[in-house]
Backbone as XML, in Angstrom:
<?xml version="1.0"?>
<chain id="A" units="angstrom">
  <residue number="1" name="MET">
    <atom name="N" x="0.840" y="-1.192" z="0.000"/>
    <atom name="CA" x="0.000" y="0.000" z="0.000"/>
    <atom name="C" x="0.881" y="1.250" z="0.000"/>
  </residue>
  <residue number="2" name="THR">
    <atom name="N" x="0.437" y="2.255" z="-0.683"/>
    <atom name="CA" x="1.136" y="3.531" z="-0.741"/>
    <atom name="C" x="0.964" y="4.270" z="0.588"/>
  </residue>
  <residue number="3" name="GLU">
    <atom name="N" x="2.049" y="4.936" z="1.026"/>
    <atom name="CA" x="2.002" y="5.621" z="2.313"/>
    <atom name="C" x="2.190" y="7.124" z="2.140"/>
  </residue>
  <residue number="4" name="ASN">
    <atom name="N" x="1.634" y="7.879" z="3.081"/>
    <atom name="CA" x="1.814" y="9.329" z="3.096"/>
    <atom name="C" x="3.284" y="9.665" z="3.260"/>
  </residue>
  <residue number="5" name="LEU">
    <atom name="N" x="3.678" y="10.801" z="2.705"/>
    <atom name="CA" x="5.034" y="11.285" z="2.922"/>
    <atom name="C" x="5.208" y="11.653" z="4.396"/>
  </residue>
  <residue number="6" name="THR">
    <atom name="N" x="6.378" y="11.351" z="4.941"/>
    <atom name="CA" x="6.706" y="11.787" z="6.293"/>
    <atom name="C" x="7.020" y="13.281" z="6.252"/>
  </residue>
  <residue number="7" name="ASP">
    <atom name="N" x="7.160" y="13.893" z="7.411"/>
    <atom name="CA" x="7.507" y="15.314" z="7.456"/>
    <atom name="C" x="8.845" y="15.572" z="6.758"/>
  </residue>
  <residue number="8" name="ALA">
    <atom name="N" x="9.815" y="14.710" z="6.990"/>
    <atom name="CA" x="11.128" y="14.873" z="6.347"/>
    <atom name="C" x="11.021" y="14.705" z="4.830"/>
  </residue>
  <residue number="9" name="GLU">
    <atom name="N" x="10.248" y="13.733" z="4.381"/>
    <atom name="CA" x="10.049" y="13.530" z="2.946"/>
    <atom name="C" x="9.305" y="14.700" z="2.318"/>
  </residue>
  <residue number="10" name="ARG">
    <atom name="N" x="8.358" y="15.270" z="3.038"/>
    <atom name="CA" x="7.640" y="16.443" z="2.525"/>
    <atom name="C" x="8.621" y="17.592" z="2.292"/>
  </residue>
  <residue number="11" name="GLU">
    <atom name="N" x="9.543" y="17.756" z="3.230"/>
    <atom name="CA" x="10.520" y="18.833" z="3.107"/>
    <atom name="C" x="11.378" y="18.661" z="1.856"/>
  </residue>
  <residue number="12" name="THR">
    <atom name="N" x="11.820" y="17.459" z="1.602"/>
    <atom name="CA" x="12.712" y="17.248" z="0.456"/>
    <atom name="C" x="11.964" y="17.093" z="-0.866"/>
  </residue>
  <residue number="13" name="GLN">
    <atom name="N" x="10.802" y="16.457" z="-0.849"/>
    <atom name="CA" x="10.093" y="16.169" z="-2.095"/>
    <atom name="C" x="9.085" y="17.244" z="-2.499"/>
  </residue>
  <residue number="14" name="LEU">
    <atom name="N" x="8.460" y="17.896" z="-1.529"/>
    <atom name="CA" x="7.460" y="18.910" z="-1.868"/>
    <atom name="C" x="8.039" y="20.311" z="-1.988"/>
  </residue>
  <residue number="15" name="ALA">
    <atom name="N" x="9.110" y="20.592" z="-1.277"/>
    <atom name="CA" x="9.684" y="21.941" z="-1.307"/>
    <atom name="C" x="10.001" y="22.413" z="-2.728"/>
  </residue>
  <residue number="16" name="PRO">
    <atom name="N" x="10.623" y="21.588" z="-3.573"/>
    <atom name="CA" x="10.889" y="22.060" z="-4.940"/>
    <atom name="C" x="9.602" y="22.332" z="-5.730"/>
  </residue>
  <residue number="17" name="LEU">
    <atom name="N" x="8.571" y="21.556" z="-5.497"/>
    <atom name="CA" x="7.300" y="21.779" z="-6.189"/>
    <atom name="C" x="6.649" y="23.077" z="-5.712"/>
  </residue>
  <residue number="18" name="LEU">
    <atom name="N" x="6.659" y="23.295" z="-4.404"/>
    <atom name="CA" x="6.060" y="24.511" z="-3.856"/>
    <atom name="C" x="6.816" y="25.747" z="-4.340"/>
  </residue>
  <residue number="19" name="ALA">
    <atom name="N" x="8.114" y="25.615" z="-4.515"/>
    <atom name="CA" x="8.916" y="26.731" z="-5.035"/>
    <atom name="C" x="8.642" y="26.979" z="-6.516"/>
  </residue>
  <residue number="20" name="ASN">
    <atom name="N" x="8.043" y="26.002" z="-7.188"/>
    <atom name="CA" x="7.771" y="26.099" z="-8.626"/>
    <atom name="C" x="6.288" y="26.334" z="-8.927"/>
  </residue>
  <residue number="21" name="GLY">
    <atom name="N" x="5.553" y="26.872" z="-7.955"/>
    <atom name="CA" x="4.180" y="27.269" z="-8.234"/>
    <atom name="C" x="3.087" y="26.354" z="-7.711"/>
  </residue>
  <residue number="22" name="TRP">
    <atom name="N" x="3.438" y="25.188" z="-7.192"/>
    <atom name="CA" x="2.433" y="24.330" z="-6.570"/>
    <atom name="C" x="2.075" y="24.921" z="-5.217"/>
  </residue>
  <residue number="23" name="ALA">
    <atom name="N" x="0.878" y="24.627" z="-4.731"/>
    <atom name="CA" x="0.437" y="25.106" z="-3.423"/>
    <atom name="C" x="-0.326" y="23.996" z="-2.722"/>
  </residue>
  <residue number="24" name="MET">
    <atom name="N" x="-0.329" y="24.060" z="-1.404"/>
    <atom name="CA" x="-1.115" y="23.113" z="-0.639"/>
    <atom name="C" x="-2.593" y="23.440" z="-0.853"/>
  </residue>
  <residue number="25" name="ALA">
    <atom name="N" x="-3.401" y="22.422" z="-1.034"/>
    <atom name="CA" x="-4.837" y="22.601" z="-1.240"/>
    <atom name="C" x="-5.515" y="22.940" z="0.088"/>
  </residue>
  <residue number="26" name="ASP">
    <atom name="N" x="-6.531" y="23.755" z="0.023"/>
    <atom name="CA" x="-7.310" y="24.080" z="1.219"/>
    <atom name="C" x="-8.194" y="22.910" z="1.606"/>
  </residue>
  <residue number="27" name="GLY">
    <atom name="N" x="-8.170" y="22.547" z="2.871"/>
    <atom name="CA" x="-9.107" y="21.571" z="3.393"/>
    <atom name="C" x="-8.809" y="20.115" z="3.115"/>
  </residue>
  <residue number="28" name="ARG">
    <atom name="N" x="-7.644" y="19.834" z="2.498"/>
    <atom name="CA" x="-7.295" y="18.430" z="2.257"/>
    <atom name="C" x="-5.800" y="18.303" z="2.066"/>
  </residue>
  <residue number="29" name="ASP">
    <atom name="N" x="-5.295" y="17.100" z="2.194"/>
    <atom name="CA" x="-3.864" y="16.849" z="2.028"/>
    <atom name="C" x="-3.600" y="16.592" z="0.550"/>
  </residue>
  <residue number="30" name="ALA">
    <atom name="N" x="-3.361" y="17.684" z="-0.187"/>
    <atom name="CA" x="-3.174" y="17.624" z="-1.631"/>
    <atom name="C" x="-2.407" y="18.867" z="-2.067"/>
  </residue>
  <residue number="31" name="ILE">
    <atom name="N" x="-1.841" y="18.786" z="-3.260"/>
    <atom name="CA" x="-1.195" y="19.957" z="-3.850"/>
    <atom name="C" x="-1.921" y="20.326" z="-5.133"/>
  </residue>
  <residue number="32" name="GLN">
    <atom name="N" x="-1.881" y="21.624" z="-5.461"/>
    <atom name="CA" x="-2.608" y="22.124" z="-6.629"/>
    <atom name="C" x="-1.734" y="23.073" z="-7.431"/>
  </residue>
  <residue number="33" name="LYS">
    <atom name="N" x="-2.025" y="23.135" z="-8.725"/>
    <atom name="CA" x="-1.347" y="24.092" z="-9.594"/>
    <atom name="C" x="-2.203" y="24.326" z="-10.832"/>
  </residue>
  <residue number="34" name="SER">
    <atom name="N" x="-2.122" y="25.553" z="-11.359"/>
    <atom name="CA" x="-2.749" y="25.885" z="-12.638"/>
    <atom name="C" x="-1.643" y="26.077" z="-13.665"/>
  </residue>
  <residue number="35" name="PHE">
    <atom name="N" x="-1.777" y="25.395" z="-14.777"/>
    <atom name="CA" x="-0.847" y="25.535" z="-15.895"/>
    <atom name="C" x="-1.566" y="26.319" z="-16.983"/>
  </residue>
  <residue number="36" name="VAL">
    <atom name="N" x="-0.952" y="27.391" z="-17.462"/>
    <atom name="CA" x="-1.554" y="28.222" z="-18.501"/>
    <atom name="C" x="-0.678" y="28.152" z="-19.745"/>
  </residue>
  <residue number="37" name="PHE">
    <atom name="N" x="-1.306" y="27.839" z="-20.864"/>
    <atom name="CA" x="-0.600" y="27.657" z="-22.126"/>
    <atom name="C" x="-1.011" y="28.736" z="-23.118"/>
  </residue>
  <residue number="38" name="ARG">
    <atom name="N" x="-0.420" y="28.729" z="-24.290"/>
    <atom name="CA" x="-0.731" y="29.728" z="-25.311"/>
    <atom name="C" x="-2.135" y="29.580" z="-25.857"/>
  </residue>
  <residue number="39" name="ASN">
    <atom name="N" x="-2.623" y="28.331" z="-25.924"/>
    <atom name="CA" x="-3.929" y="28.088" z="-26.535"/>
    <atom name="C" x="-4.444" y="26.711" z="-26.106"/>
  </residue>
  <residue number="40" name="PHE">
    <atom name="N" x="-5.622" y="26.372" z="-26.576"/>
    <atom name="CA" x="-6.247" y="25.096" z="-26.222"/>
    <atom name="C" x="-5.434" y="23.903" z="-26.724"/>
  </residue>
  <residue number="41" name="ILE">
    <atom name="N" x="-4.881" y="24.001" z="-27.913"/>
    <atom name="CA" x="-4.109" y="22.881" z="-28.465"/>
    <atom name="C" x="-2.912" y="22.564" z="-27.587"/>
  </residue>
  <residue number="42" name="ASP">
    <atom name="N" x="-2.198" y="23.581" z="-27.137"/>
    <atom name="CA" x="-1.047" y="23.349" z="-26.254"/>
    <atom name="C" x="-1.490" y="22.761" z="-24.919"/>
  </residue>
  <residue number="43" name="ALA">
    <atom name="N" x="-2.602" y="23.249" z="-24.379"/>
    <atom name="CA" x="-3.113" y="22.717" z="-23.111"/>
    <atom name="C" x="-3.515" y="21.254" z="-23.259"/>
  </residue>
  <residue number="44" name="PHE">
    <atom name="N" x="-4.201" y="20.950" z="-24.338"/>
    <atom name="CA" x="-4.643" y="19.569" z="-24.558"/>
    <atom name="C" x="-3.451" y="18.659" z="-24.842"/>
  </residue>
  <residue number="45" name="GLY">
    <atom name="N" x="-2.463" y="19.161" z="-25.556"/>
    <atom name="CA" x="-1.249" y="18.389" z="-25.798"/>
    <atom name="C" x="-0.530" y="18.053" z="-24.500"/>
  </residue>
  <residue number="46" name="PHE">
    <atom name="N" x="-0.462" y="19.023" z="-23.592"/>
    <atom name="CA" x="0.124" y="18.800" z="-22.275"/>
    <atom name="C" x="-0.636" y="17.696" z="-21.541"/>
  </residue>
  <residue number="47" name="MET">
    <atom name="N" x="-1.956" y="17.767" z="-21.557"/>
    <atom name="CA" x="-2.756" y="16.755" z="-20.872"/>
    <atom name="C" x="-2.524" y="15.367" z="-21.470"/>
  </residue>
  <residue number="48" name="THR">
    <atom name="N" x="-2.343" y="15.300" z="-22.778"/>
    <atom name="CA" x="-2.083" y="14.017" z="-23.429"/>
    <atom name="C" x="-0.752" y="13.437" z="-22.969"/>
  </residue>
  <residue number="49" name="LYS">
    <atom name="N" x="0.277" y="14.277" z="-22.911"/>
    <atom name="CA" x="1.595" y="13.821" z="-22.445"/>
    <atom name="C" x="1.525" y="13.355" z="-20.994"/>
  </residue>
  <residue number="50" name="VAL">
    <atom name="N" x="0.830" y="14.117" z="-20.165"/>
    <atom name="CA" x="0.699" y="13.746" z="-18.755"/>
    <atom name="C" x="-0.073" y="12.442" z="-18.616"/>
  </residue>
  <residue number="51" name="ALA">
    <atom name="N" x="-1.097" y="12.262" z="-19.432"/>
    <atom name="CA" x="-1.900" y="11.025" z="-19.354"/>
    <atom name="C" x="-1.046" y="9.791" z="-19.586"/>
  </residue>
  <residue number="52" name="ILE">
    <atom name="N" x="-0.094" y="9.879" z="-20.499"/>
    <atom name="CA" x="0.796" y="8.748" z="-20.768"/>
    <atom name="C" x="1.635" y="8.435" z="-19.537"/>
  </residue>
  <residue number="53" name="TRP">
    <atom name="N" x="2.184" y="9.477" z="-18.913"/>
    <atom name="CA" x="2.983" y="9.268" z="-17.703"/>
    <atom name="C" x="2.126" y="8.800" z="-16.530"/>
  </residue>
  <residue number="54" name="ALA">
    <atom name="N" x="0.921" y="9.315" z="-16.417"/>
    <atom name="CA" x="0.028" y="8.896" z="-15.337"/>
    <atom name="C" x="-0.258" y="7.402" z="-15.436"/>
  </residue>
  <residue number="55" name="GLU">
    <atom name="N" x="-0.443" y="6.919" z="-16.645"/>
    <atom name="CA" x="-0.667" y="5.480" z="-16.836"/>
    <atom name="C" x="0.572" y="4.683" z="-16.459"/>
  </residue>
  <residue number="56" name="LYS">
    <atom name="N" x="1.748" y="5.171" z="-16.854"/>
    <atom name="CA" x="2.996" y="4.477" z="-16.507"/>
    <atom name="C" x="3.177" y="4.389" z="-14.996"/>
  </residue>
  <residue number="57" name="LEU">
    <atom name="N" x="2.822" y="5.472" z="-14.301"/>
    <atom name="CA" x="2.975" y="5.509" z="-12.846"/>
    <atom name="C" x="1.786" y="4.889" z="-12.118"/>
  </residue>
  <residue number="58" name="ASN">
    <atom name="N" x="0.711" y="4.600" z="-12.861"/>
    <atom name="CA" x="-0.546" y="4.139" z="-12.272"/>
    <atom name="C" x="-1.002" y="5.114" z="-11.182"/>
  </residue>
  <residue number="59" name="HIS">
    <atom name="N" x="-0.922" y="6.399" z="-11.533"/>
    <atom name="CA" x="-1.311" y="7.454" z="-10.603"/>
    <atom name="C" x="-1.910" y="8.590" z="-11.426"/>
  </residue>
  <residue number="60" name="HIS">
    <atom name="N" x="-3.152" y="8.916" z="-11.186"/>
    <atom name="CA" x="-3.890" y="9.805" z="-12.071"/>
    <atom name="C" x="-4.301" y="11.091" z="-11.362"/>
  </residue>
  <residue number="61" name="PRO">
    <atom name="N" x="-4.123" y="12.222" z="-12.036"/>
    <atom name="CA" x="-4.453" y="13.508" z="-11.419"/>
    <atom name="C" x="-5.949" y="13.781" z="-11.426"/>
  </residue>
  <residue number="62" name="GLU">
    <atom name="N" x="-6.352" y="14.638" z="-10.523"/>
    <atom name="CA" x="-7.668" y="15.273" z="-10.604"/>
    <atom name="C" x="-7.390" y="16.550" z="-11.388"/>
  </residue>
  <residue number="63" name="TRP">
    <atom name="N" x="-8.068" y="16.727" z="-12.509"/>
    <atom name="CA" x="-7.768" y="17.910" z="-13.311"/>
    <atom name="C" x="-8.948" y="18.339" z="-14.144"/>
  </residue>
  <residue number="64" name="SER">
    <atom name="N" x="-8.860" y="19.591" z="-14.592"/>
    <atom name="CA" x="-9.868" y="20.114" z="-15.498"/>
    <atom name="C" x="-9.178" y="21.063" z="-16.465"/>
  </residue>
  <residue number="65" name="ASN">
    <atom name="N" x="-9.834" y="21.259" z="-17.602"/>
    <atom name="CA" x="-9.287" y="22.121" z="-18.642"/>
    <atom name="C" x="-10.369" y="23.067" z="-19.123"/>
  </residue>
  <residue number="66" name="VAL">
    <atom name="N" x="-10.041" y="24.351" z="-19.138"/>
    <atom name="CA" x="-10.889" y="25.356" z="-19.767"/>
    <atom name="C" x="-9.978" y="26.167" z="-20.673"/>
  </residue>
  <residue number="67" name="TYR">
    <atom name="N" x="-10.250" y="26.065" z="-21.955"/>
    <atom name="CA" x="-9.480" y="26.727" z="-23.003"/>
    <atom name="C" x="-7.993" y="26.471" z="-22.835"/>
  </residue>
  <residue number="68" name="LYS">
    <atom name="N" x="-7.213" y="27.437" z="-22.367"/>
    <atom name="CA" x="-5.758" y="27.270" z="-22.326"/>
    <atom name="C" x="-5.221" y="27.008" z="-20.916"/>
  </residue>
  <residue number="69" name="THR">
    <atom name="N" x="-6.116" y="26.745" z="-19.974"/>
    <atom name="CA" x="-5.717" y="26.529" z="-18.580"/>
    <atom name="C" x="-6.052" y="25.108" z="-18.140"/>
  </residue>
  <residue number="70" name="VAL">
    <atom name="N" x="-5.081" y="24.476" z="-17.497"/>
    <atom name="CA" x="-5.272" y="23.144" z="-16.921"/>
    <atom name="C" x="-5.068" y="23.278" z="-15.414"/>
  </residue>
  <residue number="71" name="ASP">
    <atom name="N" x="-6.116" y="23.019" z="-14.634"/>
    <atom name="CA" x="-6.042" y="23.042" z="-13.176"/>
    <atom name="C" x="-5.854" y="21.620" z="-12.677"/>
  </residue>
  <residue number="72" name="VAL">
    <atom name="N" x="-4.859" y="21.430" z="-11.816"/>
    <atom name="CA" x="-4.484" y="20.091" z="-11.366"/>
    <atom name="C" x="-4.489" y="20.016" z="-9.840"/>
  </residue>
  <residue number="73" name="THR">
    <atom name="N" x="-5.002" y="18.921" z="-9.316"/>
    <atom name="CA" x="-4.870" y="18.575" z="-7.908"/>
    <atom name="C" x="-4.272" y="17.182" z="-7.841"/>
  </residue>
  <residue number="74" name="LEU">
    <atom name="N" x="-3.239" y="17.043" z="-7.012"/>
    <atom name="CA" x="-2.609" y="15.740" z="-6.828"/>
    <atom name="C" x="-2.742" y="15.306" z="-5.372"/>
  </residue>
  <residue number="75" name="THR">
    <atom name="N" x="-3.251" y="14.112" z="-5.183"/>
    <atom name="CA" x="-3.341" y="13.457" z="-3.888"/>
    <atom name="C" x="-3.412" y="11.959" z="-4.162"/>
  </residue>
  <residue number="76" name="THR">
    <atom name="N" x="-3.103" y="11.162" z="-3.175"/>
    <atom name="CA" x="-3.148" y="9.711" z="-3.349"/>
    <atom name="C" x="-4.331" y="9.178" z="-2.561"/>
  </residue>
  <residue number="77" name="HIS">
    <atom name="N" x="-5.326" y="8.702" z="-3.267"/>
    <atom name="CA" x="-6.554" y="8.254" z="-2.613"/>
    <atom name="C" x="-6.329" y="7.020" z="-1.744"/>
  </residue>
  <residue number="78" name="ASP">
    <atom name="N" x="-5.373" y="6.157" z="-2.123"/>
    <atom name="CA" x="-5.096" y="4.947" z="-1.331"/>
    <atom name="C" x="-4.675" y="5.267" z="0.098"/>
  </residue>
  <residue number="79" name="CYS">
    <atom name="N" x="-3.982" y="6.396" z="0.283"/>
    <atom name="CA" x="-3.532" y="6.750" z="1.627"/>
    <atom name="C" x="-4.182" y="8.031" z="2.131"/>
  </residue>
  <residue number="80" name="ASP">
    <atom name="N" x="-5.120" y="8.554" z="1.355"/>
    <atom name="CA" x="-5.859" y="9.762" z="1.728"/>
    <atom name="C" x="-4.925" y="10.915" z="2.069"/>
  </residue>
  <residue number="81" name="GLY">
    <atom name="N" x="-3.930" y="11.116" z="1.195"/>
    <atom name="CA" x="-2.987" y="12.212" z="1.407"/>
    <atom name="C" x="-1.918" y="12.225" z="0.338"/>
  </residue>
  <residue number="82" name="ILE">
    <atom name="N" x="-0.873" y="12.975" z="0.591"/>
    <atom name="CA" x="0.208" y="13.139" z="-0.378"/>
    <atom name="C" x="1.236" y="12.029" z="-0.199"/>
  </residue>
  <residue number="83" name="SER">
    <atom name="N" x="1.559" y="11.369" z="-1.308"/>
    <atom name="CA" x="2.568" y="10.315" z="-1.307"/>
    <atom name="C" x="3.685" y="10.689" z="-2.284"/>
  </residue>
  <residue number="84" name="ALA">
    <atom name="N" x="4.680" y="9.826" z="-2.354"/>
    <atom name="CA" x="5.791" y="10.032" z="-3.289"/>
    <atom name="C" x="5.293" y="10.060" z="-4.731"/>
  </residue>
  <residue number="85" name="LEU">
    <atom name="N" x="4.199" y="9.381" z="-5.022"/>
    <atom name="CA" x="3.637" y="9.394" z="-6.375"/>
    <atom name="C" x="3.205" y="10.799" z="-6.784"/>
  </residue>
  <residue number="86" name="ASP">
    <atom name="N" x="2.658" y="11.543" z="-5.841"/>
    <atom name="CA" x="2.230" y="12.911" z="-6.139"/>
    <atom name="C" x="3.431" y="13.798" z="-6.443"/>
  </residue>
  <residue number="87" name="ALA">
    <atom name="N" x="4.481" y="13.662" z="-5.651"/>
    <atom name="CA" x="5.694" y="14.449" z="-5.880"/>
    <atom name="C" x="6.310" y="14.101" z="-7.227"/>
  </residue>
  <residue number="88" name="LYS">
    <atom name="N" x="6.338" y="12.828" z="-7.545"/>
    <atom name="CA" x="6.924" y="12.387" z="-8.816"/>
    <atom name="C" x="6.106" y="12.888" z="-10.006"/>
  </residue>
  <residue number="89" name="LEU">
    <atom name="N" x="4.786" y="12.746" z="-9.941"/>
    <atom name="CA" x="3.949" y="13.194" z="-11.047"/>
    <atom name="C" x="3.962" y="14.721" z="-11.153"/>
  </residue>
  <residue number="90" name="GLY">
    <atom name="N" x="3.981" y="15.422" z="-10.033"/>
    <atom name="CA" x="4.053" y="16.872" z="-10.072"/>
    <atom name="C" x="5.326" y="17.360" z="-10.742"/>
  </residue>
  <residue number="91" name="ALA">
    <atom name="N" x="6.455" y="16.749" z="-10.405"/>
    <atom name="CA" x="7.727" y="17.128" z="-11.033"/>
    <atom name="C" x="7.697" y="16.814" z="-12.525"/>
  </residue>
  <residue number="92" name="LYS">
    <atom name="N" x="7.113" y="15.705" z="-12.900"/>
    <atom name="CA" x="7.012" y="15.340" z="-14.320"/>
    <atom name="C" x="6.117" y="16.338" z="-15.054"/>
  </residue>
  <residue number="93" name="MET">
    <atom name="N" x="5.032" y="16.740" z="-14.435"/>
    <atom name="CA" x="4.142" y="17.720" z="-15.061"/>
    <atom name="C" x="4.863" y="19.047" z="-15.289"/>
  </residue>
  <residue number="94" name="ASP">
    <atom name="N" x="5.644" y="19.481" z="-14.301"/>
    <atom name="CA" x="6.413" y="20.712" z="-14.474"/>
    <atom name="C" x="7.374" y="20.597" z="-15.647"/>
  </residue>
  <residue number="95" name="ALA">
    <atom name="N" x="8.048" y="19.458" z="-15.768"/>
    <atom name="CA" x="8.991" y="19.257" z="-16.870"/>
    <atom name="C" x="8.255" y="19.247" z="-18.221"/>
  </residue>
  <residue number="96" name="LEU">
    <atom name="N" x="7.132" y="18.560" z="-18.278"/>
    <atom name="CA" x="6.373" y="18.492" z="-19.533"/>
    <atom name="C" x="5.815" y="19.852" z="-19.936"/>
  </residue>
  <residue number="97" name="ALA">
    <atom name="N" x="5.459" y="20.668" z="-18.967"/>
    <atom name="CA" x="4.912" y="22.002" z="-19.274"/>
    <atom name="C" x="5.977" y="22.905" z="-19.904"/>
  </residue>
  <residue number="98" name="LYS">
    <atom name="N" x="7.239" y="22.615" z="-19.639"/>
    <atom name="CA" x="8.324" y="23.435" z="-20.188"/>
    <atom name="C" x="8.710" y="23.035" z="-21.601"/>
  </residue>
  <residue number="99" name="GLU">
    <atom name="N" x="8.259" y="21.869" z="-22.055"/>
    <atom name="CA" x="8.636" y="21.390" z="-23.406"/>
    <atom name="C" x="8.027" y="22.242" z="-24.486"/>
  </residue>
</chain>
């Protein structure tokens, strides 16, 4: 079973994400970020790339898309909180958004 990040793991794994625009979600143990692209095609292309990685990791984001904006929330439902999977997928999403 997947486990929540410890306080020490949160410091090392979440700090870089929080410094890169992610934020703690209100009212739940999750992180959130909005990605804004030039247009709908770029936003949808980003979501397609992320979907491939989400399948590889067997970890899927909560997300929505309106025109050129993709809003993302990452949490691990198996442990009802943030796990290493969230940190890994968040870092991958940041890298894919820069491509």
